[in-house]
GROMACS .gro file of N, CA and C in nm:
model
  417
    1MET      N    1   5.756  24.108  10.272
    1MET     CA    2   5.864  24.183  10.213
    1MET      C    3   5.836  24.333  10.222
    2LEU      N    4   5.711  24.369  10.209
    2LEU     CA    5   5.679  24.511  10.218
    2LEU      C    6   5.705  24.566  10.357
    3ALA      N    7   5.696  24.482  10.459
    3ALA     CA    8   5.726  24.528  10.596
    3ALA      C    9   5.872  24.569  10.607
    4VAL      N   10   5.961  24.497  10.540
    4VAL     CA   11   6.102  24.535  10.541
    4VAL      C   12   6.119  24.673  10.478
    5VAL      N   13   6.054  24.693  10.365
    5VAL     CA   14   6.062  24.820  10.292
    5VAL      C   15   6.004  24.934  10.375
    6GLU      N   16   5.890  24.910  10.439
    6GLU     CA   17   5.824  25.013  10.521
    6GLU      C   18   5.916  25.066  10.630
    7ASN      N   19   6.001  24.980  10.682
    7ASN     CA   20   6.089  25.020  10.792
    7ASN      C   21   6.223  25.076  10.745
    8LEU      N   22   6.237  25.102  10.617
    8LEU     CA   23   6.361  25.158  10.562
    8LEU      C   24   6.330  25.282  10.477
    9PRO      N   25   6.262  25.383  10.534
    9PRO     CA   26   6.221  25.499  10.453
    9PRO      C   27   6.337  25.579  10.395
   10GLU      N   28   6.455  25.569  10.456
   10GLU     CA   29   6.569  25.643  10.402
   10GLU      C   30   6.619  25.584  10.270
   11TRP      N   31   6.580  25.461  10.240
   11TRP     CA   32   6.614  25.399  10.112
   11TRP      C   33   6.494  25.392  10.017
   12PHE      N   34   6.375  25.381  10.073
   12PHE     CA   35   6.254  25.361   9.992
   12PHE      C   36   6.157  25.476  10.016
   13ASP      N   37   6.144  25.564   9.917
   13ASP     CA   38   6.053  25.678   9.933
   13ASP      C   39   5.908  25.631   9.919
   14ASP      N   40   5.815  25.725   9.931
   14ASP     CA   41   5.672  25.690   9.927
   14ASP      C   42   5.634  25.618   9.798
   15THR      N   43   5.684  25.665   9.685
   15THR     CA   44   5.651  25.601   9.558
   15THR      C   45   5.704  25.459   9.554
   16ALA      N   46   5.825  25.438   9.600
   16ALA     CA   47   5.882  25.303   9.603
   16ALA      C   48   5.799  25.212   9.693
   17ARG      N   49   5.764  25.263   9.812
   17ARG     CA   50   5.691  25.180   9.909
   17ARG      C   51   5.550  25.147   9.864
   18THR      N   52   5.483  25.242   9.798
   18THR     CA   53   5.341  25.221   9.767
   18THR      C   54   5.314  25.173   9.625
   19ARG      N   55   5.407  25.197   9.533
   19ARG     CA   56   5.382  25.160   9.395
   19ARG      C   57   5.490  25.073   9.333
   20SER      N   58   5.613  25.122   9.332
   20SER     CA   59   5.720  25.053   9.258
   20SER      C   60   5.752  24.915   9.314
   21VAL      N   61   5.781  24.907   9.443
   21VAL     CA   62   5.819  24.777   9.501
   21VAL      C   63   5.703  24.678   9.493
   22PRO      N   64   5.579  24.715   9.533
   22PRO     CA   65   5.470  24.616   9.521
   22PRO      C   66   5.451  24.564   9.379
   23THR      N   67   5.460  24.652   9.280
   23THR     CA   68   5.445  24.609   9.140
   23THR      C   69   5.559  24.515   9.100
   24ASP      N   70   5.681  24.553   9.133
   24ASP     CA   71   5.796  24.471   9.095
   24ASP      C   72   5.798  24.337   9.167
   25LEU      N   73   5.750  24.333   9.290
   25LEU     CA   74   5.744  24.205   9.361
   25LEU      C   75   5.652  24.107   9.289
   26ARG      N   76   5.549  24.158   9.225
   26ARG     CA   77   5.457  24.071   9.151
   26ARG      C   78   5.515  24.026   9.017
   27ASN      N   79   5.609  24.102   8.963
   27ASN     CA   80   5.652  24.078   8.826
   27ASN      C   81   5.798  24.039   8.808
   28GLN      N   82   5.875  24.040   8.913
   28GLN     CA   83   6.015  24.000   8.905
   28GLN      C   84   6.034  23.872   8.985
   29THR      N   85   6.140  23.800   8.955
   29THR     CA   86   6.174  23.682   9.032
   29THR      C   87   6.272  23.724   9.141
   30GLY      N   88   6.314  23.631   9.225
   30GLY     CA   89   6.413  23.666   9.326
   30GLY      C   90   6.418  23.567   9.440
   31PHE      N   91   6.471  23.615   9.552
   31PHE     CA   92   6.492  23.532   9.670
   31PHE      C   93   6.451  23.608   9.794
   32VAL      N   94   6.410  23.532   9.895
   32VAL     CA   95   6.367  23.590  10.022
   32VAL      C   96   6.449  23.526  10.134
   33ALA      N   97   6.497  23.607  10.226
   33ALA     CA   98   6.566  23.557  10.345
   33ALA      C   99   6.465  23.557  10.460
   34VAL      N  100   6.455  23.443  10.528
   34VAL     CA  101   6.357  23.426  10.635
   34VAL      C  102   6.428  23.377  10.760
   35SER      N  103   6.386  23.429  10.875
   35SER     CA  104   6.436  23.383  11.005
   35SER      C  105   6.318  23.373  11.100
   36ASP      N  106   6.302  23.258  11.161
   36ASP     CA  107   6.189  23.236  11.253
   36ASP      C  108   6.057  23.277  11.189
   37GLN      N  109   6.037  23.241  11.066
   37GLN     CA  110   5.915  23.267  10.988
   37GLN      C  111   5.892  23.415  10.957
   38TRP      N  112   5.993  23.501  10.977
   38TRP     CA  113   5.983  23.643  10.945
   38TRP      C  114   6.072  23.673  10.826
   39VAL      N  115   6.021  23.750  10.734
   39VAL     CA  116   6.103  23.795  10.621
   39VAL      C  117   6.201  23.898  10.674
   40ILE      N  118   6.331  23.873  10.651
   40ILE     CA  119   6.434  23.965  10.698
   40ILE      C  120   6.511  24.029  10.583
   41GLY      N  121   6.480  23.987  10.461
   41GLY     CA  122   6.545  24.047  10.345
   41GLY      C  123   6.495  23.985  10.217
   42PHE      N  124   6.522  24.053  10.106
   42PHE     CA  125   6.483  24.000   9.976
   42PHE      C  126   6.565  24.067   9.866
   43ILE      N  127   6.568  24.001   9.752
   43ILE     CA  128   6.629  24.056   9.631
   43ILE      C  129   6.536  24.021   9.516
   44THR      N  130   6.508  24.119   9.428
   44THR     CA  131   6.431  24.091   9.308
   44THR      C  132   6.524  24.101   9.188
   45LEU      N  133   6.493  24.021   9.086
   45LEU     CA  134   6.582  24.008   8.970
   45LEU      C  135   6.502  24.003   8.841
   46TYR      N  136   6.561  24.055   8.736
   46TYR     CA  137   6.504  24.043   8.603
   46TYR      C  138   6.619  24.044   8.502
   47VAL      N  139   6.595  23.988   8.385
   47VAL     CA  140   6.696  23.982   8.281
   47VAL      C  141   6.661  24.083   8.173
   48ALA      N  142   6.760  24.163   8.135
   48ALA     CA  143   6.744  24.259   8.025
   48ALA      C  144   6.882  24.287   7.967
   49GLU      N  145   6.887  24.303   7.836
   49GLU     CA  146   7.010  24.339   7.766
   49GLU      C  147   7.126  24.243   7.798
   50GLY      N  148   7.094  24.116   7.819
   50GLY     CA  149   7.197  24.016   7.844
   50GLY      C  150   7.253  24.015   7.984
   51ARG      N  151   7.198  24.098   8.072
   51ARG     CA  152   7.245  24.104   8.211
   51ARG      C  153   7.134  24.059   8.306
   52MET      N  154   7.174  24.004   8.420
   52MET     CA  155   7.081  23.981   8.530
   52MET      C  156   7.082  24.111   8.611
   53HIS      N  157   6.965  24.174   8.622
   53HIS     CA  158   6.954  24.302   8.694
   53HIS      C  159   6.891  24.282   8.831
   54ILE      N  160   6.943  24.353   8.928
   54ILE     CA  161   6.882  24.358   9.060
   54ILE      C  162   6.780  24.470   9.057
   55GLY      N  163   6.653  24.436   9.080
   55GLY     CA  164   6.550  24.538   9.088
   55GLY      C  165   6.552  24.605   9.225
   56TRP      N  166   6.545  24.523   9.327
   56TRP     CA  167   6.544  24.571   9.466
   56TRP      C  168   6.623  24.475   9.553
   57LEU      N  169   6.692  24.530   9.649
   57LEU     CA  170   6.763  24.451   9.750
   57LEU      C  171   6.742  24.523   9.883
   58ALA      N  172   6.687  24.452   9.980
   58ALA     CA  173   6.661  24.513  10.110
   58ALA      C  174   6.683  24.411  10.220
   59VAL      N  175   6.738  24.458  10.331
   59VAL     CA  176   6.758  24.374  10.450
   59VAL      C  177   6.705  24.451  10.569
   60ASP      N  178   6.627  24.383  10.652
   60ASP     CA  179   6.573  24.443  10.774
   60ASP      C  180   6.684  24.514  10.852
   61ARG      N  181   6.654  24.631  10.900
   61ARG     CA  182   6.753  24.714  10.970
   61ARG      C  183   6.825  24.636  11.081
   62GLN      N  184   6.752  24.557  11.158
   62GLN     CA  185   6.813  24.483  11.269
   62GLN      C  186   6.906  24.371  11.221
   63MET      N  187   6.892  24.331  11.096
   63MET     CA  188   6.973  24.220  11.042
   63MET      C  189   7.086  24.268  10.951
   64GLN      N  190   7.094  24.398  10.927
   64GLN     CA  191   7.201  24.450  10.843
   64GLN      C  192   7.336  24.427  10.910
   65GLY      N  193   7.436  24.394  10.830
   65GLY     CA  194   7.569  24.368  10.883
   65GLY      C  195   7.591  24.224  10.926
   66HIS      N  196   7.493  24.136  10.898
   66HIS     CA  197   7.504  23.995  10.937
   66HIS      C  198   7.518  23.902  10.817
   67GLY      N  199   7.549  23.956  10.700
   67GLY     CA  200   7.572  23.873  10.583
   67GLY      C  201   7.449  23.836  10.503
   68ILE      N  202   7.332  23.887  10.540
   68ILE     CA  203   7.209  23.852  10.468
   68ILE      C  204   7.214  23.905  10.325
   69GLY      N  205   7.250  24.031  10.308
   69GLY     CA  206   7.261  24.089  10.174
   69GLY      C  207   7.362  24.014  10.088
   70SER      N  208   7.473  23.976  10.148
   70SER     CA  209   7.576  23.900  10.074
   70SER      C  210   7.521  23.766  10.029
   71ARG      N  211   7.446  23.698  10.114
   71ARG     CA  212   7.389  23.569  10.076
   71ARG      C  213   7.282  23.585   9.967
   72LEU      N  214   7.206  23.694   9.974
   72LEU     CA  215   7.109  23.720   9.867
   72LEU      C  216   7.180  23.745   9.734
   73LEU      N  217   7.290  23.819   9.738
   73LEU     CA  218   7.370  23.840   9.616
   73LEU      C  219   7.426  23.707   9.564
   74ASP      N  220   7.473  23.622   9.655
   74ASP     CA  221   7.524  23.490   9.615
   74ASP      C  222   7.416  23.411   9.542
   75ALA      N  223   7.294  23.416   9.594
   75ALA     CA  224   7.182  23.345   9.530
   75ALA      C  225   7.155  23.401   9.391
   76ALA      N  226   7.161  23.534   9.378
   76ALA     CA  227   7.140  23.597   9.247
   76ALA      C  228   7.249  23.554   9.149
   77GLU      N  229   7.373  23.549   9.195
   77GLU     CA  230   7.483  23.505   9.109
   77GLU      C  231   7.464  23.360   9.066
   78ALA      N  232   7.420  23.276   9.159
   78ALA     CA  233   7.397  23.135   9.125
   78ALA      C  234   7.288  23.122   9.018
   79MET      N  235   7.183  23.202   9.031
   79MET     CA  236   7.077  23.199   8.930
   79MET      C  237   7.131  23.246   8.795
   80ALA      N  238   7.211  23.351   8.796
   80ALA     CA  239   7.269  23.401   8.671
   80ALA      C  240   7.354  23.291   8.605
   81ARG      N  241   7.433  23.221   8.685
   81ARG     CA  242   7.516  23.112   8.631
   81ARG      C  243   7.428  23.004   8.567
   82GLU      N  244   7.320  22.967   8.637
   82GLU     CA  245   7.229  22.865   8.583
   82GLU      C  246   7.171  22.907   8.448
   83LEU      N  247   7.146  23.036   8.434
   83LEU     CA  248   7.090  23.090   8.309
   83LEU      C  249   7.197  23.126   8.207
   84ARG      N  250   7.323  23.099   8.243
   84ARG     CA  251   7.439  23.130   8.159
   84ARG      C  252   7.450  23.279   8.128
   85ILE      N  253   7.424  23.358   8.231
   85ILE     CA  254   7.440  23.503   8.224
   85ILE      C  255   7.565  23.537   8.303
   86ASP      N  256   7.654  23.616   8.243
   86ASP     CA  257   7.784  23.639   8.307
   86ASP      C  258   7.799  23.776   8.372
   87GLU      N  259   7.688  23.849   8.387
   87GLU     CA  260   7.697  23.982   8.447
   87GLU      C  261   7.574  24.009   8.534
   88LEU      N  262   7.599  24.066   8.652
   88LEU     CA  263   7.494  24.107   8.746
   88LEU      C  264   7.502  24.258   8.756
   89ALA      N  265   7.389  24.327   8.741
   89ALA     CA  266   7.390  24.473   8.736
   89ALA      C  267   7.277  24.534   8.817
   90THR      N  268   7.294  24.661   8.852
   90THR     CA  269   7.189  24.740   8.915
   90THR      C  270   7.225  24.887   8.898
   91TYR      N  271   7.144  24.974   8.953
   91TYR     CA  272   7.179  25.116   8.954
   91TYR      C  273   7.145  25.175   9.090
   92THR      N  274   7.209  25.285   9.121
   92THR     CA  275   7.190  25.351   9.250
   92THR      C  276   7.226  25.498   9.236
   93LEU      N  277   7.215  25.571   9.345
   93LEU     CA  278   7.253  25.713   9.344
   93LEU      C  279   7.403  25.726   9.323
   94SER      N  280   7.441  25.829   9.252
   94SER     CA  281   7.582  25.857   9.226
   94SER      C  282   7.656  25.898   9.353
   95GLU      N  283   7.789  25.885   9.347
   95GLU     CA  284   7.874  25.930   9.457
   95GLU      C  285   7.868  26.081   9.476
   96SER      N  286   7.820  26.153   9.376
   96SER     CA  287   7.811  26.299   9.386
   96SER      C  288   7.702  26.343   9.484
   97ILE      N  289   7.620  26.249   9.528
   97ILE     CA  290   7.513  26.279   9.622
   97ILE      C  291   7.556  26.231   9.760
   98ALA      N  292   7.580  26.325   9.850
   98ALA     CA  293   7.627  26.292   9.985
   98ALA      C  294   7.506  26.259  10.072
   99TYR      N  295   7.468  26.133  10.071
   99TYR     CA  296   7.353  26.086  10.149
   99TYR      C  297   7.394  25.954  10.212
  100GLN      N  298   7.408  25.952  10.343
  100GLN     CA  299   7.465  25.839  10.416
  100GLN      C  300   7.406  25.703  10.379
  101PRO      N  301   7.273  25.687  10.371
  101PRO     CA  302   7.222  25.553  10.337
  101PRO      C  303   7.277  25.501  10.204
  102TYR      N  304   7.287  25.588  10.105
  102TYR     CA  305   7.337  25.541   9.976
  102TYR      C  306   7.489  25.532   9.971
  103GLU      N  307   7.557  25.600  10.061
  103GLU     CA  308   7.701  25.576  10.075
  103GLU      C  309   7.721  25.432  10.124
  104LEU      N  310   7.635  25.387  10.215
  104LEU     CA  311   7.641  25.248  10.263
  104LEU      C  312   7.606  25.151  10.150
  105THR      N  313   7.506  25.187  10.071
  105THR     CA  314   7.468  25.102   9.957
  105THR      C  315   7.585  25.085   9.861
  106ARG      N  316   7.647  25.197   9.823
  106ARG     CA  317   7.761  25.188   9.730
  106ARG      C  318   7.875  25.107   9.791
  107ARG      N  319   7.904  25.130   9.918
  107ARG     CA  320   8.012  25.055   9.984
  107ARG      C  321   7.984  24.904   9.978
  108PHE      N  322   7.859  24.865  10.001
  108PHE     CA  323   7.820  24.724   9.994
  108PHE      C  324   7.850  24.668   9.854
  109TYR      N  325   7.807  24.739   9.752
  109TYR     CA  326   7.830  24.690   9.616
  109TYR      C  327   7.977  24.690   9.579
  110TRP      N  328   8.053  24.793   9.619
  110TRP     CA  329   8.197  24.795   9.588
  110TRP      C  330   8.264  24.674   9.653
  111LYS      N  331   8.226  24.646   9.778
  111LYS     CA  332   8.284  24.531   9.850
  111LYS      C  333   8.261  24.401   9.774
  112HIS      N  334   8.153  24.393   9.701
  112HIS     CA  335   8.119  24.272   9.626
  112HIS      C  336   8.166  24.275   9.481
  113GLY      N  337   8.251  24.371   9.448
  113GLY     CA  338   8.315  24.371   9.317
  113GLY      C  339   8.242  24.445   9.207
  114PHE      N  340   8.138  24.519   9.240
  114PHE     CA  341   8.067  24.596   9.138
  114PHE      C  342   8.150  24.717   9.096
  115LYS      N  343   8.140  24.754   8.969
  115LYS     CA  344   8.209  24.870   8.913
  115LYS      C  345   8.110  24.951   8.829
  116VAL      N  346   8.134  25.080   8.820
  116VAL     CA  347   8.048  25.167   8.739
  116VAL      C  348   8.070  25.138   8.591
  117TYR      N  349   7.961  25.118   8.517
  117TYR     CA  350   7.973  25.105   8.371
  117TYR      C  351   7.898  25.215   8.297
  118LYS      N  352   7.816  25.293   8.367
  118LYS     CA  353   7.743  25.400   8.301
  118LYS      C  354   7.696  25.501   8.405
  119ARG      N  355   7.694  25.627   8.367
  119ARG     CA  356   7.638  25.735   8.449
  119ARG      C  357   7.527  25.800   8.370
  120SER      N  358   7.420  25.838   8.439
  120SER     CA  359   7.313  25.907   8.368
  120SER      C  360   7.254  26.017   8.454
  121ARG      N  361   7.226  26.129   8.389
  121ARG     CA  362   7.163  26.243   8.455
  121ARG      C  363   7.013  26.215   8.464
  122THR      N  364   6.950  26.268   8.568
  122THR     CA  365   6.805  26.253   8.584
  122THR      C  366   6.742  26.391   8.595
  123ASP      N  367   6.611  26.395   8.588
  123ASP     CA  368   6.540  26.522   8.606
  123ASP      C  369   6.489  26.537   8.750
  124ASN      N  370   6.537  26.450   8.838
  124ASN     CA  371   6.498  26.454   8.979
  124ASN      C  372   6.601  26.537   9.056
  125PRO      N  373   6.563  26.653   9.110
  125PRO     CA  374   6.661  26.738   9.180
  125PRO      C  375   6.720  26.671   9.304
  126ARG      N  376   6.650  26.575   9.364
  126ARG     CA  377   6.705  26.505   9.481
  126ARG      C  378   6.804  26.397   9.440
  127CYS      N  379   6.802  26.361   9.314
  127CYS     CA  380   6.890  26.257   9.261
  127CYS      C  381   6.933  26.295   9.119
  128PRO      N  382   7.022  26.394   9.106
  128PRO     CA  383   7.057  26.443   8.973
  128PRO      C  384   7.138  26.345   8.887
  129GLU      N  385   7.201  26.246   8.950
  129GLU     CA  386   7.280  26.150   8.872
  129GLU      C  387   7.268  26.011   8.933
  130GLU      N  388   7.252  25.913   8.844
  130GLU     CA  389   7.252  25.772   8.884
  130GLU      C  390   7.377  25.706   8.826
  131ILE      N  391   7.422  25.602   8.894
  131ILE     CA  392   7.529  25.520   8.839
  131ILE      C  393   7.475  25.380   8.815
  132TRP      N  394   7.512  25.325   8.702
  132TRP     CA  395   7.479  25.187   8.668
  132TRP      C  396   7.605  25.106   8.696
  133ILE      N  397   7.591  25.004   8.778
  133ILE     CA  398   7.706  24.926   8.823
  133ILE      C  399   7.684  24.778   8.791
  134SER      N  400   7.794  24.707   8.773
  134SER     CA  401   7.783  24.564   8.745
  134SER      C  402   7.908  24.491   8.790
  135LYS      N  403   7.895  24.360   8.793
  135LYS     CA  404   8.010  24.274   8.820
  135LYS      C  405   8.001  24.153   8.730
  136GLN      N  406   8.115  24.100   8.696
  136GLN     CA  407   8.122  23.979   8.616
  136GLN      C  408   8.098  23.859   8.707
  137ILE      N  409   8.022  23.765   8.657
  137ILE     CA  410   7.993  23.642   8.731
  137ILE      C  411   8.090  23.535   8.684
  138LYS      N  412   8.161  23.478   8.778
  138LYS     CA  413   8.255  23.371   8.742
  138LYS      C  414   8.177  23.241   8.721
  139PRO      N  415   8.218  23.164   8.619
  139PRO     CA  416   8.148  23.037   8.591
  139PRO      C  417   8.162  22.937   8.704
   0.00000   0.00000   0.00000
């Protein structure tokens, strides 16, 4: 899974690649997409405040646009249903930040029915605002 992250530096900065993702992979649950014995994507999940949260979602660059991310989201939704959780949530960079990789990220989530439920300012000058987004899970 870390190989997928290593090859996506525009989404995963040094701290994410070396500290955050490795730690979260050990401590969160989730799903892995595999093709020919190679990891091509993954999603990590945790429950907090009554929501199923996406910690990380990544798909190998060569496999993006082939439905892998959508299938990982489907698996997350199925797990939420099993746990009787009716909301799937995550956060990302705000639309106020014109950065192509995260424009693609937001477009992916909008396509899957996510909506903004909270905005928060940060002390990071490269990311002054985050949006918290979620979608309702149908039973």
